[in-house]
CSV table of C-alpha atoms in Angstrom, one decimal:
chain,number,residue,atom,x,y,z
A,1,ALA,CA,49.6,157.8,93.8
A,2,ALA,CA,49.3,155.9,97.1
A,3,GLU,CA,45.8,154.6,96.1
A,4,MET,CA,46.9,153.5,92.7
A,5,ALA,CA,49.9,151.7,94.2
A,6,GLY,CA,47.6,150.0,96.7
A,7,MET,CA,45.4,148.8,93.9
A,8,ALA,CA,48.3,147.6,91.6
A,9,GLY,CA,48.8,144.2,93.3
A,10,PHE,CA,51.9,144.8,95.4
A,11,ASP,CA,52.3,143.0,98.8
A,12,TRP,CA,53.6,146.0,100.5
A,13,LEU,CA,54.3,149.7,99.9
A,14,LEU,CA,57.1,151.9,101.2
A,15,PHE,CA,56.2,155.4,102.3
A,16,ASP,CA,59.4,157.4,102.5
A,17,LEU,CA,59.9,160.2,105.0
A,18,GLU,CA,63.7,160.1,104.5
A,19,HIS,CA,64.2,160.9,100.8
A,20,GLY,CA,60.5,161.5,99.9
A,21,THR,CA,58.7,164.8,100.0
A,22,SER,CA,55.7,163.9,102.2
A,23,GLU,CA,54.9,165.5,105.5
A,24,TYR,CA,53.1,163.8,108.4
A,25,SER,CA,49.8,165.1,107.2
A,26,ASP,CA,50.5,163.7,103.8
A,27,LEU,CA,51.4,160.3,105.3
A,28,LEU,CA,48.0,160.2,107.2
A,29,HIS,CA,46.1,160.6,103.9
A,30,GLN,CA,48.4,158.1,102.1
A,31,LEU,CA,47.7,155.5,104.8
A,32,GLN,CA,44.0,156.2,104.6
A,33,ALA,CA,44.1,155.9,100.8
A,34,VAL,CA,45.5,152.3,101.0
A,35,ALA,CA,43.5,151.2,104.1
A,36,SER,CA,41.0,149.3,101.9
A,37,CYS,CA,43.6,147.7,99.7
A,38,PRO,CA,45.1,144.2,100.4
A,39,VAL,CA,48.6,145.7,100.9
A,40,SER,CA,50.9,146.3,103.9
A,41,SER,CA,52.2,149.8,104.7
A,42,ILE,CA,55.9,150.3,105.7
A,43,VAL,CA,57.1,153.8,106.6
A,44,ARG,CA,60.7,154.7,106.4
A,45,VAL,CA,61.6,157.3,109.0
A,46,PRO,CA,64.4,159.9,108.5
A,47,GLU,CA,66.3,159.1,111.6
A,48,ILE,CA,66.4,157.2,115.0
A,49,ASP,CA,64.3,159.5,117.1
A,50,ALA,CA,61.7,158.7,119.7
A,51,ALA,CA,59.4,161.6,118.8
A,52,VAL,CA,59.5,160.7,115.1
A,53,PHE,CA,58.8,157.0,115.8
A,54,LYS,CA,55.8,157.9,118.0
A,55,ARG,CA,54.3,160.3,115.6
A,56,VAL,CA,54.6,157.8,112.7
A,57,LEU,CA,53.4,154.8,114.6
A,58,ASP,CA,50.4,156.7,116.0
A,59,LEU,CA,49.2,157.0,112.4
A,60,GLY,CA,48.9,153.2,112.2
A,61,PRO,CA,51.3,151.8,109.6
A,62,ASP,CA,52.0,148.1,109.5
A,63,GLY,CA,55.7,148.5,109.8
A,64,LEU,CA,58.7,150.8,110.4
A,65,MET,CA,61.9,151.0,108.3
A,66,VAL,CA,64.9,152.7,109.9
A,67,PRO,CA,67.8,153.8,107.8
A,68,ASN,CA,71.5,153.0,108.3
A,69,VAL,CA,71.3,150.7,111.3
A,70,ARG,CA,75.0,150.1,112.1
A,71,ASN,CA,75.0,147.5,114.9
A,72,ALA,CA,72.9,145.4,117.2
A,73,ASP,CA,72.8,148.1,119.9
A,74,GLU,CA,71.2,150.6,117.5
A,75,ALA,CA,68.7,147.9,116.4
A,76,ALA,CA,67.8,147.2,120.0
A,77,GLU,CA,67.4,150.9,120.7
A,78,CYS,CA,65.1,151.4,117.7
A,79,LEU,CA,62.9,148.6,119.0
A,80,ARG,CA,62.9,150.0,122.5
A,81,LEU,CA,61.7,153.3,121.0
A,82,ALA,CA,59.1,151.7,118.8
A,83,ARG,CA,57.5,149.4,121.4
A,84,ILE,CA,55.1,150.3,124.1
A,85,PRO,CA,55.7,149.1,127.7
A,86,PRO,CA,56.7,146.6,129.0
A,87,LEU,CA,58.9,145.9,126.0
A,88,GLY,CA,59.7,149.6,125.2
A,89,VAL,CA,59.2,153.2,126.1
A,90,ARG,CA,56.9,154.5,123.4
A,91,GLY,CA,53.9,156.4,124.8
A,92,ALA,CA,50.4,155.2,124.0
A,93,ALA,CA,47.3,157.3,123.4
A,94,GLN,CA,43.7,156.3,122.9
A,95,SER,CA,42.8,158.9,120.3
A,96,THR,CA,45.2,158.0,117.6
A,97,ARG,CA,44.4,156.4,114.2
A,98,ALA,CA,46.5,153.4,115.2
A,99,SER,CA,44.1,152.5,118.0
A,100,GLY,CA,41.0,153.1,115.9
A,101,TYR,CA,40.6,156.5,117.6
A,102,GLY,CA,39.9,154.7,120.9
A,103,ALA,CA,37.6,152.0,119.6
A,104,GLY,CA,40.3,149.4,119.4
A,105,TYR,CA,42.6,150.7,122.1
A,106,SER,CA,42.7,147.5,124.3
A,107,THR,CA,43.3,145.3,121.3
A,108,TYR,CA,46.0,147.7,120.1
A,109,LEU,CA,47.9,147.6,123.4
A,110,SER,CA,47.9,143.8,123.4
A,111,GLU,CA,48.9,143.2,119.8
A,112,VAL,CA,51.0,146.1,118.5
A,113,ASN,CA,54.4,144.9,119.8
A,114,ARG,CA,53.9,141.6,118.2
A,115,SER,CA,52.3,142.8,114.9
A,116,LEU,CA,54.6,145.6,114.0
A,117,THR,CA,57.1,144.8,111.2
A,118,PHE,CA,60.5,146.2,111.9
A,119,VAL,CA,62.9,146.7,109.0
A,120,ALA,CA,66.6,147.6,109.7
A,121,GLN,CA,68.4,149.1,106.7
A,122,ILE,CA,72.0,148.0,106.1
A,123,GLU,CA,73.7,150.9,104.3
A,124,SER,CA,77.2,151.0,105.6
A,125,ALA,CA,80.4,148.8,105.9
A,126,ASP,CA,79.7,148.7,109.7
A,127,GLY,CA,76.2,147.5,109.0
A,128,VAL,CA,77.5,144.7,106.8
A,129,GLU,CA,80.2,143.8,109.4
A,130,ASN,CA,77.5,143.6,112.1
A,131,ALA,CA,74.7,142.1,110.1
A,132,ASP,CA,74.7,138.9,112.0
A,133,GLY,CA,74.3,140.7,115.3
A,134,ILE,CA,71.6,142.9,113.9
A,135,ALA,CA,69.7,139.9,112.6
A,136,ALA,CA,69.9,138.2,116.0
A,137,VAL,CA,68.1,141.0,117.8
A,138,ASN,CA,64.6,139.9,118.8
A,139,GLY,CA,62.0,142.0,116.9
A,140,VAL,CA,64.1,142.7,113.8
A,141,ASP,CA,62.1,141.1,110.9
A,142,VAL,CA,64.0,142.3,107.8
A,143,LEU,CA,67.6,143.3,107.0
A,144,PHE,CA,67.0,145.7,104.1
A,145,VAL,CA,70.0,146.8,101.9
A,146,GLY,CA,70.0,150.3,100.6
A,147,PRO,CA,72.2,149.8,97.5
A,148,THR,CA,73.1,153.4,96.8
A,149,ASP,CA,74.3,154.4,100.2
A,150,LEU,CA,76.0,151.0,100.8
A,151,SER,CA,77.9,151.3,97.5
A,152,VAL,CA,79.0,154.8,98.3
A,153,ASP,CA,80.3,153.7,101.7
A,154,LEU,CA,82.0,150.7,100.2
A,155,ARG,CA,83.4,152.7,97.2
A,156,THR,CA,81.8,150.3,94.8
A,157,GLU,CA,79.2,150.3,92.0
A,158,ALA,CA,75.7,149.1,92.8
A,159,ASP,CA,74.1,148.7,89.4
A,160,ARG,CA,74.5,144.9,89.6
A,161,PRO,CA,75.7,142.8,92.6
A,162,ARG,CA,79.2,142.0,91.6
A,163,GLY,CA,82.7,141.7,93.2
A,164,ALA,CA,83.0,143.3,96.6
A,165,PHE,CA,79.5,144.6,96.5
A,166,ARG,CA,78.1,141.2,95.8
A,167,ASP,CA,80.1,139.8,98.7
A,168,ALA,CA,78.6,142.4,101.0
A,169,VAL,CA,75.0,141.9,100.1
A,170,GLN,CA,75.5,138.1,100.2
A,171,ARG,CA,76.8,138.5,103.7
A,172,VAL,CA,73.7,140.4,104.7
A,173,SER,CA,71.4,137.7,103.1
A,174,ASP,CA,73.3,134.9,104.9
A,175,ALA,CA,72.9,136.7,108.2
A,176,ALA,CA,69.2,137.1,107.7
A,177,ARG,CA,68.7,133.5,106.7
A,178,LYS,CA,70.8,132.3,109.7
A,179,HIS,CA,68.4,133.9,112.1
A,180,ASN,CA,65.2,133.2,110.2
A,181,LYS,CA,64.7,136.8,109.1
A,182,ALA,CA,64.0,138.1,105.6
A,183,ALA,CA,66.6,139.9,103.5
A,184,GLY,CA,65.2,142.9,101.5
A,185,VAL,CA,66.5,145.4,99.0
A,186,LEU,CA,65.4,148.3,96.8
A,187,VAL,CA,65.9,147.6,93.0
A,188,ARG,CA,65.4,149.7,89.9
A,189,ASP,CA,64.3,147.0,87.4
A,190,ILE,CA,63.4,143.3,87.1
A,191,GLU,CA,67.0,142.3,86.1
A,192,GLN,CA,68.2,143.6,89.5
A,193,ALA,CA,65.3,141.9,91.2
A,194,ALA,CA,66.3,138.6,89.6
A,195,ASP,CA,69.9,139.1,90.8
A,196,TYR,CA,68.9,139.7,94.4
A,197,LEU,CA,66.3,136.9,94.4
A,198,GLU,CA,69.2,134.5,93.4
A,199,LEU,CA,71.1,135.8,96.4
A,200,GLY,CA,68.3,135.0,98.8
A,201,TYR,CA,66.5,138.3,98.9
A,202,THR,CA,62.7,138.0,99.2
A,203,PHE,CA,61.5,141.4,100.6
A,204,ILE,CA,62.0,143.4,97.4
A,205,ALA,CA,60.9,146.9,96.5
A,206,MET,CA,61.1,148.0,92.9
A,207,GLY,CA,61.0,151.6,91.6
A,208,SER,CA,59.1,154.6,92.9
A,209,ASP,CA,56.2,156.7,92.0
A,210,ARG,CA,58.5,159.6,91.1
A,211,GLY,CA,60.7,157.3,89.0
A,212,LEU,CA,57.8,155.7,87.2
A,213,ILE,CA,56.3,159.1,86.3
A,214,ALA,CA,59.7,160.6,85.2
A,215,SER,CA,60.6,157.5,83.0
A,216,GLY,CA,57.2,157.3,81.5
A,217,MET,CA,57.2,160.9,80.6
A,218,ARG,CA,60.6,160.6,79.0
A,219,ARG,CA,59.5,157.5,77.0
A,220,ASN,CA,56.4,159.3,75.7
A,221,ALA,CA,58.4,162.5,74.8
A,222,THR,CA,61.0,160.5,72.9
A,223,ALA,CA,58.4,158.3,71.2
A,224,LEU,CA,56.5,161.4,69.9
A,225,ARG,CA,59.8,163.1,68.7
A,226,ASP,CA,60.8,159.8,66.9
A,227,LEU,CA,57.3,159.7,65.3
A,228,THR,CA,57.7,163.2,63.9
A,229,THR,CA,61.2,162.5,62.5
A,230,GLY,CA,60.3,159.3,60.7
A,231,GLY,CA,61.8,157.0,63.3
A,232,LYS,CA,65.1,158.9,63.5
A,233,PRO,CA,65.7,160.4,66.9
A,234,SER,CA,66.2,164.1,66.8
A,235,THR,CA,69.2,165.7,68.6
A,236,THR,CA,66.9,166.9,71.4
A,237,ALA,CA,65.3,163.5,71.9
A,238,ALA,CA,68.6,161.7,71.9
A,239,ALA,CA,69.9,164.1,74.6
A,240,GLN,CA,67.1,163.0,76.9
């Protein structure tokens, strides 16, 4: 799936260790699978944890996405844990994939703090309230809205950005733009993508491998049932 996604024409891919099913060994093979593709790799970690950051970054992704960043202090702490000295506290090792298993260690040390893309997820009312401060943190590249969690925290619907939810995501986009950062979001379809593009979102992820497989299977099953009933959906097909 990673290799097919890497060849599909996307600019970047999200490898999800928060809600996904992959282990670290799976992530290694996924990153290897897309290494020859013209695509950037962003890994979403499950939590703010120094050991997790180190283990993921040693595998050599292009960027790190951290869920539910609530304020500027949390964003700064994430960057401290993700960066090697003198800008942070992450330990460095010569034998990791990130440093070319030692062959590119010196270059890695000199460039990794600058080259790593850092994505802070805004998924709470606190995150929205503090979006300006988060965006102002040096090293934060993207404010990325998680629509489902944000809508749950705000007690709103997230299918389309309307009403109070629209006001919230517009506030995030405005904060990103003010500090010359990108605003990002996960959408389900092209209509949602168009809505967010209009609101200033340019770092957009659409769909997932699991979602594409599930929806494709349902479409095929329904189409075959419709075919056998002369174009009239059966009770079973309609229930799907």
